XYZ file of C-alpha atoms in Angstrom:
732
model
C 19.897 -4.875 -35.059
C 20.197 -8.557 -35.989
C 22.478 -9.622 -38.811
C 21.111 -11.260 -41.956
C 23.109 -13.401 -44.327
C 22.998 -12.941 -48.060
C 20.888 -16.112 -48.240
C 18.291 -14.391 -46.046
C 18.210 -11.579 -48.554
C 17.643 -14.045 -51.409
C 14.789 -15.639 -49.499
C 13.064 -12.319 -48.840
C 13.332 -10.787 -52.313
C 10.317 -8.830 -53.472
C 8.782 -10.525 -56.537
C 9.660 -8.673 -59.741
C 8.332 -9.241 -63.232
C 11.136 -10.137 -65.654
C 10.940 -8.330 -68.967
C 11.535 -10.197 -72.198
C 14.810 -9.273 -73.887
C 15.518 -10.173 -77.510
C 18.672 -12.173 -78.051
C 21.065 -13.468 -75.444
C 22.393 -10.610 -73.262
C 25.962 -10.295 -72.014
C 25.995 -12.497 -68.889
C 27.692 -9.677 -66.977
C 24.723 -7.348 -67.522
C 22.320 -10.010 -66.298
C 24.454 -10.639 -63.218
C 24.584 -6.888 -62.549
C 20.802 -6.633 -62.594
C 20.320 -9.669 -60.367
C 22.978 -8.367 -57.983
C 21.284 -4.961 -57.786
C 17.972 -6.650 -56.911
C 19.677 -8.594 -54.142
C 21.549 -5.569 -52.763
C 18.516 -3.266 -52.759
C 16.315 -5.913 -51.175
C 18.944 -6.642 -48.538
C 19.100 -2.925 -47.725
C 15.300 -2.740 -47.527
C 15.113 -5.697 -45.137
C 17.809 -4.360 -42.812
C 16.395 -0.823 -42.879
C 12.915 -2.118 -41.988
C 14.376 -4.127 -39.107
C 16.344 -1.130 -37.849
C 13.285 1.133 -37.863
C 11.305 -1.515 -36.024
C 14.050 -1.905 -33.397
C 15.258 1.687 -32.977
C 12.388 3.825 -34.232
C 12.197 5.896 -37.394
C 13.662 8.962 -35.658
C 16.888 7.191 -34.699
C 19.879 9.279 -35.913
C 22.029 7.639 -38.566
C 25.513 8.672 -39.686
C 29.065 7.447 -39.951
C 31.458 8.496 -37.163
C 33.878 11.431 -37.382
C 32.829 12.770 -40.770
C 31.359 16.050 -41.971
C 29.735 14.306 -44.946
C 27.058 12.211 -43.183
C 26.470 9.316 -45.610
C 28.959 10.285 -48.325
C 27.491 8.328 -51.254
C 24.118 9.987 -50.797
C 25.644 13.369 -49.942
C 27.873 13.354 -53.023
C 25.522 11.888 -55.625
C 22.111 13.323 -54.658
C 22.758 15.877 -51.919
C 19.806 14.582 -49.882
C 20.036 15.432 -46.181
C 19.949 12.262 -44.097
C 19.403 12.766 -40.385
C 17.333 9.776 -39.224
C 16.349 6.312 -40.383
C 13.076 7.507 -41.884
C 15.032 9.743 -44.284
C 16.536 6.651 -45.896
C 13.203 5.111 -46.920
C 12.308 7.523 -49.778
C 15.939 7.554 -50.933
C 16.055 3.773 -51.290
C 12.651 3.752 -52.981
C 13.732 6.450 -55.437
C 16.954 4.787 -56.520
C 15.179 1.448 -56.989
C 12.359 3.005 -59.007
C 14.637 5.093 -61.224
C 17.532 2.709 -61.815
C 16.527 -0.889 -61.211
C 15.483 -1.993 -64.681
C 16.200 -5.070 -66.803
C 18.123 -3.056 -69.329
C 20.805 -5.507 -70.364
C 23.226 -2.950 -71.765
C 26.390 -1.361 -70.437
C 24.413 1.789 -69.567
C 21.839 -0.336 -67.741
C 24.568 -2.136 -65.803
C 26.001 1.230 -64.705
C 22.575 2.289 -63.414
C 22.333 -0.982 -61.504
C 25.812 -0.282 -60.169
C 24.541 3.026 -58.763
C 21.747 1.094 -57.018
C 24.416 -1.093 -55.429
C 26.316 1.963 -54.152
C 23.238 3.400 -52.427
C 22.215 0.002 -51.049
C 25.643 -0.805 -49.634
C 25.898 2.674 -48.070
C 22.585 2.145 -46.267
C 23.518 -1.379 -45.169
C 26.847 -0.269 -43.738
C 25.547 2.916 -42.100
C 23.091 0.797 -40.123
C 26.047 -0.973 -38.488
C 27.017 2.308 -36.797
C 23.702 3.094 -35.077
C 25.282 2.348 -31.694
C 27.984 4.948 -32.333
C 30.941 2.567 -32.232
C 33.053 0.936 -34.909
C 31.572 -2.557 -35.338
C 34.755 -3.879 -36.940
C 37.522 -5.213 -34.666
C 41.130 -4.492 -35.605
C 42.774 -4.969 -38.003
C 39.583 -4.445 -40.028
C 38.976 -0.727 -40.397
C 35.387 -0.413 -41.571
C 34.516 3.208 -42.364
C 37.562 5.446 -42.904
C 37.040 8.672 -40.976
C 37.694 12.225 -42.181
C 41.103 12.437 -40.424
C 42.226 9.464 -42.544
C 40.779 11.154 -45.628
C 42.644 14.367 -44.866
C 45.878 12.496 -44.231
C 45.884 10.808 -47.634
C 43.269 12.580 -49.753
C 45.460 15.404 -51.044
C 48.207 12.925 -51.960
C 45.594 10.875 -53.785
C 44.178 13.664 -55.928
C 47.511 15.393 -56.643
C 48.871 11.963 -57.700
C 51.577 11.774 -55.008
C 49.777 8.483 -54.388
C 49.597 7.358 -58.016
C 46.424 5.287 -57.746
C 44.069 3.110 -55.690
C 43.676 -0.655 -55.995
C 40.418 -2.035 -54.596
C 41.051 -5.772 -54.175
C 38.028 -8.023 -53.724
C 37.785 -11.736 -53.029
C 40.392 -14.424 -52.574
C 43.674 -14.964 -54.407
C 44.701 -18.397 -55.621
C 47.052 -18.702 -52.640
C 48.233 -16.625 -49.710
C 51.729 -16.346 -51.165
C 50.372 -15.046 -54.472
C 48.204 -12.579 -52.543
C 51.273 -11.288 -50.689
C 53.292 -10.986 -53.908
C 50.457 -9.067 -55.600
C 50.154 -6.620 -52.708
C 53.931 -6.142 -52.369
C 54.025 -5.286 -56.073
C 51.364 -2.623 -55.570
C 52.936 -1.272 -52.364
C 56.280 -0.960 -54.102
C 54.578 1.260 -56.663
C 53.069 3.483 -53.966
C 49.488 2.412 -54.726
C 46.851 2.876 -52.008
C 45.118 -0.413 -51.166
C 41.486 -0.997 -50.219
C 40.946 -4.656 -49.289
C 37.755 -6.657 -48.885
C 36.871 -10.287 -48.174
C 39.252 -13.260 -47.891
C 42.276 -11.443 -49.311
C 42.676 -9.831 -45.875
C 43.099 -13.131 -44.051
C 45.490 -14.329 -46.747
C 47.716 -11.286 -46.285
C 47.647 -11.566 -42.491
C 48.689 -15.197 -42.850
C 51.772 -14.017 -44.777
C 52.509 -11.233 -42.230
C 51.996 -8.492 -44.810
C 51.847 -5.114 -43.074
C 48.352 -3.637 -43.256
C 46.651 -0.595 -41.757
C 46.684 3.173 -41.915
C 50.469 3.408 -41.459
C 50.942 1.383 -44.645
C 48.160 2.963 -46.771
C 46.631 -0.527 -46.965
C 43.115 -0.593 -45.540
C 41.504 -3.946 -44.656
C 37.923 -2.660 -44.915
C 36.061 -5.859 -44.038
C 33.760 -8.235 -45.889
C 30.883 -8.108 -48.363
C 29.292 -4.616 -48.443
C 32.171 -3.070 -46.480
C 33.767 -2.427 -49.875
C 31.508 0.666 -49.994
C 34.030 2.355 -47.701
C 36.430 2.543 -50.639
C 33.685 4.333 -52.589
C 32.684 6.798 -49.893
C 36.377 7.605 -49.328
C 36.774 8.429 -53.038
C 33.598 10.524 -53.143
C 34.652 12.513 -50.079
C 37.925 13.294 -51.866
C 35.821 15.046 -54.505
C 33.769 16.884 -51.893
C 36.747 17.898 -49.748
C 39.508 18.561 -52.258
C 37.650 19.081 -55.505
C 35.283 21.683 -54.087
C 32.334 19.774 -55.590
C 28.967 20.673 -54.087
C 26.798 17.921 -52.556
C 24.440 16.535 -55.178
C 26.483 17.760 -58.168
C 26.597 14.231 -59.559
C 27.955 14.932 -63.029
C 30.779 17.072 -61.642
C 31.542 14.364 -59.084
C 31.653 11.607 -61.701
C 33.932 13.718 -63.877
C 36.237 14.322 -60.895
C 36.342 10.614 -60.074
C 37.383 9.713 -63.616
C 40.049 12.422 -63.803
C 41.475 12.727 -60.295
C 40.828 9.464 -58.407
C 42.748 6.896 -60.407
C 41.183 3.788 -58.911
C 40.705 0.293 -60.287
C 39.236 -2.977 -59.016
C 41.125 -6.270 -58.920
C 38.478 -8.985 -58.559
C 39.989 -12.277 -57.374
C 38.277 -15.641 -57.251
C 34.744 -16.680 -58.282
C 32.311 -13.866 -58.991
C 28.769 -13.780 -57.610
C 25.967 -11.427 -58.616
C 26.481 -8.950 -55.778
C 30.218 -8.643 -56.403
C 29.528 -8.140 -60.081
C 27.079 -5.288 -59.520
C 29.516 -3.727 -57.029
C 32.137 -3.752 -59.783
C 29.689 -1.995 -62.093
C 29.209 0.512 -59.269
C 32.940 1.172 -59.579
C 32.551 1.525 -63.364
C 29.729 4.016 -62.743
C 32.385 6.170 -61.025
C 34.872 5.630 -63.839
C 36.928 2.847 -62.247
C 37.464 -0.368 -64.307
C 37.625 -3.978 -63.099
C 40.124 -6.687 -63.972
C 39.375 -10.205 -62.752
C 41.545 -13.306 -62.585
C 38.525 -15.359 -63.707
C 37.513 -16.159 -67.308
C 35.008 -13.676 -68.725
C 32.752 -14.915 -71.535
C 32.196 -11.464 -73.001
C 34.735 -8.908 -71.728
C 33.887 -5.209 -71.907
C 36.977 -3.475 -73.324
C 38.420 -0.816 -70.984
C 35.870 -1.610 -68.272
C 35.652 -5.308 -67.406
C 38.426 -7.634 -68.527
C 40.180 -10.841 -67.533
C 43.866 -11.345 -66.715
C 44.855 -14.432 -64.672
C 48.543 -13.430 -64.414
C 48.795 -11.201 -61.304
C 51.878 -9.341 -62.543
C 50.203 -8.550 -65.854
C 46.972 -7.717 -64.004
C 48.655 -4.834 -62.166
C 50.329 -3.534 -65.321
C 47.061 -3.702 -67.280
C 45.111 -1.914 -64.543
C 47.665 0.879 -64.424
C 47.490 1.247 -68.191
C 43.699 1.474 -68.078
C 43.900 4.310 -65.530
C 46.865 5.998 -67.267
C 49.014 5.680 -64.135
C 52.611 6.629 -64.879
C 55.082 6.005 -62.082
C 57.886 8.344 -61.113
C 59.492 5.811 -58.828
C 62.038 3.408 -60.300
C 62.892 -0.158 -59.458
C 65.587 -0.173 -56.758
C 67.778 -3.242 -56.426
C 67.538 -3.784 -52.676
C 66.194 -6.821 -50.784
C 63.269 -4.928 -49.176
C 60.158 -3.304 -50.636
C 60.453 0.453 -51.242
C 57.420 2.708 -51.354
C 55.446 5.444 -49.572
C 53.294 2.721 -48.012
C 56.019 2.200 -45.377
C 56.610 5.869 -44.565
C 54.636 5.725 -41.329
C 56.143 2.444 -40.110
C 57.462 2.482 -36.545
C 60.313 0.203 -35.512
C 60.488 -0.357 -31.770
C 63.830 -0.879 -30.079
C 63.039 -4.547 -29.471
C 62.435 -5.029 -33.214
C 65.630 -3.255 -34.312
C 68.688 -5.199 -35.472
C 70.854 -2.074 -35.358
C 70.393 1.549 -34.306
C 72.300 4.680 -35.376
C 72.812 8.167 -33.994
C 70.149 9.832 -31.899
C 71.350 10.614 -28.403
C 73.436 7.438 -28.167
C 76.041 7.914 -30.892
C 77.290 10.715 -33.132
C 75.628 11.121 -36.498
C 75.068 13.504 -39.383
C 73.501 13.857 -42.816
C 74.990 16.230 -45.359
C 74.209 17.023 -48.974
C 76.966 18.904 -50.797
C 76.813 20.434 -54.255
C 80.027 19.583 -56.140
C 81.544 20.122 -59.557
C 81.305 17.527 -62.299
C 84.938 16.479 -61.758
C 84.433 15.883 -58.017
C 81.892 13.083 -58.256
C 81.643 9.498 -59.519
C 78.026 8.975 -60.452
C 76.384 6.000 -58.744
C 79.332 5.224 -56.471
C 78.492 3.967 -52.963
C 81.190 3.600 -50.302
C 80.844 2.247 -46.756
C 83.599 3.389 -44.385
C 83.390 1.244 -41.282
C 81.696 -2.069 -40.499
C 78.837 -3.373 -42.668
C 75.628 -4.734 -41.182
C 76.739 -8.368 -41.355
C 79.847 -7.398 -39.374
C 78.004 -6.043 -36.312
C 76.076 -7.815 -33.593
C 72.325 -7.642 -33.281
C 71.324 -4.835 -30.918
C 74.372 -2.686 -31.726
C 74.241 1.122 -31.551
C 76.533 2.698 -34.142
C 77.587 6.170 -35.267
C 76.269 7.170 -38.676
C 77.331 9.589 -41.369
C 75.430 9.949 -44.658
C 77.474 12.117 -47.013
C 75.823 12.811 -50.361
C 77.557 14.547 -53.256
C 75.291 15.961 -55.952
C 76.154 17.492 -59.289
C 73.550 19.076 -61.544
C 73.699 21.693 -64.254
C 70.779 23.495 -62.612
C 71.734 22.678 -59.019
C 72.076 25.590 -56.567
C 73.643 25.719 -53.106
C 70.282 26.894 -51.745
C 68.892 23.489 -52.693
C 71.364 21.513 -50.550
C 69.357 21.691 -47.351
C 66.118 20.901 -49.200
C 67.579 17.744 -50.721
C 69.189 16.886 -47.392
C 65.836 16.858 -45.654
C 64.536 14.389 -48.250
C 66.780 11.751 -46.654
C 64.041 11.528 -44.027
C 61.424 10.665 -46.631
C 63.495 8.363 -48.793
C 64.858 6.224 -45.956
C 61.396 5.873 -44.445
C 60.106 4.520 -47.779
C 62.002 1.303 -47.043
C 60.118 -1.541 -45.403
C 61.900 -2.150 -42.116
C 63.751 1.189 -42.105
C 63.059 4.053 -39.682
C 64.340 7.615 -39.617
C 63.589 10.641 -37.428
C 65.172 14.059 -36.879
C 67.876 15.462 -39.169
C 71.264 17.158 -39.473
C 73.501 16.016 -36.593
C 70.536 14.666 -34.613
C 69.499 11.995 -37.119
C 68.297 8.739 -35.582
C 67.888 5.579 -37.649
C 66.940 1.937 -37.125
C 67.029 -1.174 -39.299
C 64.576 -3.903 -38.310
C 65.512 -7.504 -37.685
C 63.251 -8.485 -40.565
C 65.053 -6.162 -43.013
C 68.423 -7.491 -41.835
C 67.227 -11.073 -42.279
C 66.224 -10.269 -45.863
C 69.784 -9.133 -46.564
C 69.610 -5.339 -46.266
C 73.070 -3.767 -45.950
C 74.259 -0.260 -45.053
C 75.304 0.266 -48.685
C 71.629 -0.135 -49.657
C 70.942 3.268 -48.084
C 73.032 4.582 -50.983
C 71.028 2.575 -53.544
C 67.800 4.082 -52.249
C 69.087 7.648 -52.082
C 70.685 7.637 -55.527
C 67.594 6.203 -57.195
C 65.167 8.522 -55.403
C 67.160 11.726 -55.932
C 67.398 11.027 -59.646
C 63.743 10.088 -60.040
C 62.288 12.801 -57.798
C 64.525 15.708 -58.865
C 65.524 15.063 -62.483
C 65.551 18.791 -63.310
C 68.380 19.584 -60.869
C 70.123 16.273 -60.111
C 72.362 14.710 -62.762
C 74.870 12.737 -60.692
C 74.834 11.341 -57.149
C 77.541 9.722 -55.030
C 76.938 8.457 -51.483
C 79.353 7.619 -48.678
C 78.069 5.868 -45.552
C 80.253 6.250 -42.444
C 79.852 3.787 -39.562
C 83.346 4.150 -38.071
C 83.309 6.507 -35.094
C 86.534 8.385 -35.865
C 85.479 8.973 -39.471
C 82.008 10.137 -38.406
C 83.439 12.576 -35.880
C 85.866 13.969 -38.469
C 83.200 14.542 -41.118
C 80.807 15.855 -38.462
C 82.985 18.972 -38.201
C 82.511 19.643 -41.918
C 78.766 19.034 -41.615
C 78.342 21.439 -38.706
C 80.335 24.106 -40.544
C 77.938 23.744 -43.472
C 74.917 23.968 -41.164
C 76.337 27.147 -39.592
C 76.985 28.721 -42.979
C 73.385 28.112 -44.012
C 72.115 29.530 -40.718
C 74.208 32.678 -41.131
C 72.480 33.512 -44.415
C 69.193 33.758 -42.542
C 70.248 36.339 -40.017
C 69.537 39.335 -42.235
C 65.942 38.274 -42.902
C 63.121 39.452 -40.618
C 59.490 38.421 -40.277
C 58.429 42.046 -40.605
C 60.137 42.552 -43.967
C 58.687 39.611 -45.934
C 55.224 39.249 -47.437
C 54.883 35.518 -46.996
C 55.691 32.678 -44.652
C 55.943 29.014 -45.637
C 54.335 25.836 -44.440
C 56.138 22.575 -43.789
C 54.159 19.329 -43.716
C 57.093 16.932 -44.079
C 56.314 15.218 -40.780
C 52.617 14.576 -41.364
C 53.346 10.888 -41.903
C 54.006 10.758 -38.144
C 51.753 13.607 -36.980
C 48.909 14.097 -39.480
C 47.417 17.012 -37.523
C 50.651 19.000 -37.363
C 51.862 21.720 -39.699
C 54.843 23.996 -39.137
C 54.721 27.661 -40.072
C 58.266 28.620 -41.056
C 59.205 32.310 -40.939
C 62.539 34.122 -41.397
C 62.836 34.282 -37.609
C 61.337 30.932 -36.768
C 62.962 27.791 -38.114
C 60.935 24.606 -38.422
C 60.890 22.780 -35.120
C 63.083 20.015 -36.551
C 65.779 22.662 -36.978
C 66.369 21.672 -40.622
C 63.823 23.769 -42.537
C 64.537 27.487 -42.585
C 62.537 30.109 -44.464
C 65.138 30.013 -47.247
C 64.983 26.210 -47.314
C 61.204 26.294 -47.617
C 61.366 28.946 -50.316
C 63.872 26.867 -52.312
C 61.795 23.737 -51.790
C 58.752 25.485 -53.212
C 60.764 26.574 -56.253
C 61.871 22.980 -56.836
C 58.470 21.414 -56.186
C 55.478 23.804 -56.279
C 53.111 21.069 -55.058
C 55.419 19.804 -52.313
C 55.386 20.079 -48.507
C 56.479 23.738 -48.397
C 53.757 26.101 -49.562
C 53.715 29.921 -49.376
C 51.331 31.541 -46.887
C 50.677 35.201 -47.641
C 50.616 37.461 -44.572
C 47.106 38.866 -44.854
C 44.386 39.862 -42.420
C 46.326 40.918 -39.317
C 44.425 39.922 -36.173
C 47.108 40.457 -33.516
C 50.540 41.523 -34.740
C 52.137 41.259 -31.297
C 51.059 37.672 -30.772
C 51.597 36.803 -34.436
C 48.049 35.985 -35.531
C 46.969 36.414 -39.159
C 43.731 35.288 -40.788
C 45.579 33.834 -43.777
C 47.798 31.744 -41.501
C 44.777 30.524 -39.543
C 42.983 29.555 -42.752
C 45.996 27.605 -43.954
C 46.535 25.900 -40.605
C 42.871 24.904 -40.374
C 43.005 23.056 -43.680
C 46.512 21.636 -43.344
C 45.888 20.204 -39.844
C 42.864 18.205 -40.947
C 40.551 20.936 -39.647
C 41.552 20.229 -36.054
C 43.232 23.592 -35.382
C 41.415 26.861 -35.978
C 44.002 29.408 -34.820
C 47.701 29.673 -34.143
C 49.769 32.471 -32.566
C 53.367 32.466 -33.747
C 54.958 34.630 -31.032
C 53.545 33.248 -27.797
C 53.795 30.004 -25.877
C 50.808 30.714 -23.667
C 48.007 31.196 -26.169
C 47.281 29.144 -29.302
C 50.883 27.895 -29.718
C 52.002 26.067 -32.822
C 51.620 22.291 -32.725
C 54.520 19.836 -32.520
C 55.221 16.580 -34.339
C 58.016 14.447 -32.886
C 61.107 15.697 -34.720
C 61.673 18.789 -32.560
C 65.199 19.521 -31.399
C 64.071 20.982 -28.075
C 60.964 21.438 -25.928
C 59.860 24.529 -23.991
C 57.730 24.191 -20.869
C 56.518 26.683 -18.285
C 58.006 26.850 -14.800
C 55.187 28.644 -12.938
C 57.092 29.068 -9.665
C 59.778 31.098 -11.464
C 57.372 32.969 -13.768
C 59.459 31.633 -16.652
C 60.146 28.745 -18.948
C 62.640 25.918 -19.203
C 64.077 24.324 -22.336
C 65.328 20.764 -22.672
C 66.772 18.919 -25.632
C 66.719 15.485 -27.180
C 70.327 14.962 -26.072
C 69.554 15.707 -22.416
C 68.139 12.506 -20.958
C 67.918 13.635 -17.341
C 65.117 15.136 -15.283
C 64.036 18.766 -15.712
C 62.287 21.350 -13.496
C 58.997 20.477 -15.209
C 59.103 17.142 -13.397
C 59.482 15.333 -16.722
C 62.309 14.107 -18.918
C 62.543 15.001 -22.595
C 60.919 11.676 -23.559
C 57.971 12.198 -21.221
C 57.488 15.760 -22.415
C 57.688 14.629 -26.031
C 54.903 12.125 -25.439
C 52.683 14.924 -24.144
C 53.617 17.618 -26.653
C 54.053 15.629 -29.883
C 51.512 14.250 -32.305
C 50.042 17.531 -33.530
C 48.342 18.704 -30.341
C 48.134 22.352 -29.296
C 49.410 22.561 -25.702
C 49.540 26.076 -24.197
C 52.641 26.341 -22.023
C 54.441 23.554 -23.879
C 55.919 23.466 -27.381
C 58.542 21.742 -29.503
C 61.054 24.057 -31.185
C 64.213 24.162 -33.268
C 67.279 25.284 -31.278
C 67.945 28.280 -33.513
C 64.577 29.730 -32.556
C 65.952 30.351 -29.046
C 68.233 33.121 -30.329
C 65.612 34.599 -32.645
C 64.330 38.149 -32.228
C 60.808 36.687 -32.318
C 61.406 34.013 -29.657
C 58.123 34.050 -27.671
C 58.287 37.841 -28.060
C 54.687 38.309 -26.908
C 55.583 36.582 -23.608
C 58.697 38.627 -22.879
C 61.238 36.851 -25.084
C 64.414 35.120 -23.972
C 64.309 36.867 -20.591
C 61.772 34.190 -19.594
C 64.319 31.359 -19.831
C 65.167 30.122 -16.342
C 66.648 26.661 -17.037
C 68.518 24.921 -19.881
C 70.845 21.914 -20.000
C 74.463 22.941 -19.700
C 75.317 21.388 -23.083
C 72.690 23.524 -24.807
C 73.985 26.691 -23.141
C 77.462 25.971 -24.439
C 76.245 25.020 -27.891
C 74.378 28.316 -28.455
C 76.411 30.556 -26.113
C 77.930 32.854 -28.741
C 74.644 33.641 -30.495
C 72.757 33.715 -27.211
C 75.049 36.344 -25.691
C 74.694 38.538 -28.794
C 70.915 38.353 -28.593
C 70.775 38.928 -24.834
C 72.825 42.115 -25.260
C 70.431 43.269 -28.011
C 67.514 42.524 -25.659
C 69.111 44.658 -22.917
C 69.663 41.636 -20.677
C 73.460 41.957 -20.569
C 76.349 39.699 -21.503
C 76.068 37.740 -18.279
C 72.384 36.809 -18.686
C 73.236 33.277 -19.810
C 74.981 32.720 -16.487
C 71.798 33.684 -14.634
C 70.026 30.711 -16.217
C 70.080 27.546 -14.140
C 71.158 24.164 -15.515
C 71.438 20.614 -14.182
C 74.582 21.509 -12.233
C 72.385 23.821 -10.132
C 69.446 21.447 -9.947
C 66.640 19.715 -11.822
C 63.751 20.591 -9.492
C 62.097 23.974 -8.978
C 62.948 24.073 -5.290
C 66.613 23.537 -6.206
C 66.833 26.290 -8.861
C 64.676 29.024 -7.269
C 67.327 30.162 -4.722
C 69.909 30.386 -7.516
C 67.581 32.435 -9.754
C 66.731 34.801 -6.884
C 70.391 35.215 -5.938
C 71.294 36.065 -9.540
C 68.419 38.516 -9.844
C 66.879 36.730 -12.811
C 64.696 39.169 -14.804
C 61.721 36.755 -15.018
C 60.776 37.631 -11.408
C 60.250 41.267 -12.400
C 58.188 40.488 -15.515
C 54.426 40.482 -15.844
C 52.876 37.215 -14.721
C 52.636 34.555 -17.415
C 49.171 33.624 -16.184
C-alpha cells in the first residue's frame, strides 16, 4: 500500500456543500469540522487503495490483540474481519456524524469521526502482519502491554495519562515537561516531534518507562485504542456498549491531552475526539475562544501540568523527594547493566541485607538518616560494596506482622529512582547505582530520603516515624547481618504450624511483574514466594494493609487434582494475572504445569534425568551444575514468566516444605545441591527427611560440587550411597 501525505488527502477531498450558519462560530468548531472532513477522506482514499491492491477479502487487524480494531469494537461492536467490512462502517460514521454543526456537541461528533478514521488509517499499516514502526516508535500497543499497565491505570496506581502532541518550544523544555510528569507517575503517550526532542535530550522512553513514543500524525489513535481496551478488559464493558464505555472513560481513565505548537485542523479534531471520550485538551498556543473544562490555553508548562491534573481530578499520593534524580514508577522497570553502573552492592559478590524493625516511640528519631561506612563520592567507579539497609519504623497501628511486608517494599521504592536498580531481598539483595545518577549527585544517604518519604506517603495509616541507617562498611554489615538473619528465622518459624490443607485461601504475589509481566506467584502456607521474602502470613498482612495491592486472596475452590495441586479458582486467577498467557498451574509438581518464575528466585530446580531426580542451585553458587548450566544460564532460561516443565525458580524455604514437589516424590528426588546450601538448611532439612522416612543421613547421600558437577561424576556416588531416587517411579 503506497503512502499518501496529508496534502494528497486535501487534494482528493470529496466536494461537500457548506451549510450557512448564522453568526460567527467558535473557530475551534469550524476547525474540528474541517479536520473531520480531511481525516475521513484520507481514510477513504487509503482504504480504496488497499482494497485495490490487496483485494476486499484481505484480513485486517492489529497484532496480538483480542479486540480486533478496538475503536470500532468498543464503540459500535461491529465485527471487522476483512477490508470490505470497513467500507460500510466508514460510510455510516460519515453520514451520521459529519455535519456542519458548529457547536460543542457537533465538534464531539466530528471528533468521533476522527477516531474511526484514524483507526482505519492505522490498521491498514498492519496488513503485512508486521509492526511498520521502527524502534523506538511503538505504534500499536499490544494486549500484553495493556495487561501490564491497564489494571494500574484504572485502579489509579498510575494516576493519569498525558497524551502529548506536537512540538515543544525547545528540546530542553520538552525534557523538563516530561520529567515533571514522570516524577508524578503519569503514563505518557507521545506523538509527533516531541519524540525527537526527547531523544535529543536522552530522556528514557519505552515500555520500561511507561512512556510510549507512538509515532506521528494518526498514530495518536493508539493512545485511544489503548484506553478503550482498558474499558473492555478491566471494566467488563461489552463491545458496542458506547454509553457505558464513555462513562468508564470519564470516570476510570484519567487522561488529558497536552497540545504543543501550532494547531492544524486534523490535530484539532483529534483533540475533540479525546473530548468525546471525556479527556480535555490544554494547548500552549493562544485560543481565541477557550471552552472551559475542555479546551484551554496555558503557555507555562509547569502550570499546564497542574491545570490538566486539576481538570481530571488527579490527586497524587507521592510527595516531592529532595534527591538529585527523578523518582517515579516510570523507572521501575529500568535495567542497569554492569558497564553502566558506578557502584554495585551485595548480590553474590558482597554481603548485604535489608531489615525493617518495628520499634517503640522512644527508640527512633524521625527522619534521621545515617551512613556508616564510605559515601558514594568516597569510592571508586566500578566498586563492589557490602550493603545494609536498616529501617526503624514506629506507628501507633504498626504490627510486627507488617515488618516483612514493608521490608519487601524496599524493592519497589528503590526501583522508582531513575538510575537505581534493585533485585532480590533479605540477605540476597543486589543493588546498582548508574554512572548517570552518580554524576547528578546521588549519594547513599539518598536511599534514606526515598524510603522515608515513600513509607510515610504509601502507608500513612501504620507508619508515623521512620529512621534509616545505611551500612557500607563490611564489618558493620556483617555484624548487623546476624541480627537480620535472626529476624528472618523468627518470621519463618511462625509459619511452620500452618498447612496448605488447613486454610481456605492462598495468596497471589505480583510484586515482580515490572520485570516479568507474565509471572504471578501463588503463595501458600507451605510454599513461600520464590523470592523467599513473601510468606503466606506476609501476603495476608499485605492484603490487610492494602486490599488493592500485589497480594490478593485466592479461594481454594473447584478441586481438579488435589495431589498435583490444581484448583479451578487458582487457574482462573493465574490466567488473568499472567496476561492470559497461562491457563493452568500445578502447585505440587515440577513436571507438569509448574509455576512460572520471574528473576528474583533464591534457587532453581532442574531435572537430572540420568539420576531420576532433580538438582538445586542457588544465586550464590556461581559454578557449573549437573544440568550442564550455571545459575545464570539457568535463570535466563527459566525466568521471565515462562512455564518450563522440569525447571523452576523457588525460595529456599520451599525445599524443606511438606509440599515440596510432593506429587513427584518430594525431597527424596534431590540428588545434587551446592555444599553451602546443604549447610545453610541442614537443620531443617534433616528434620524433614526424618519425617519423610528418608533418615537422618539422607542429606549426606546428596551430591555437591565436592563430588562433582557433571552427571557422570555424581552417578557413582549416588549409586554407592543407595540414593532413594533410583528406586522411585520414573519422572518421565
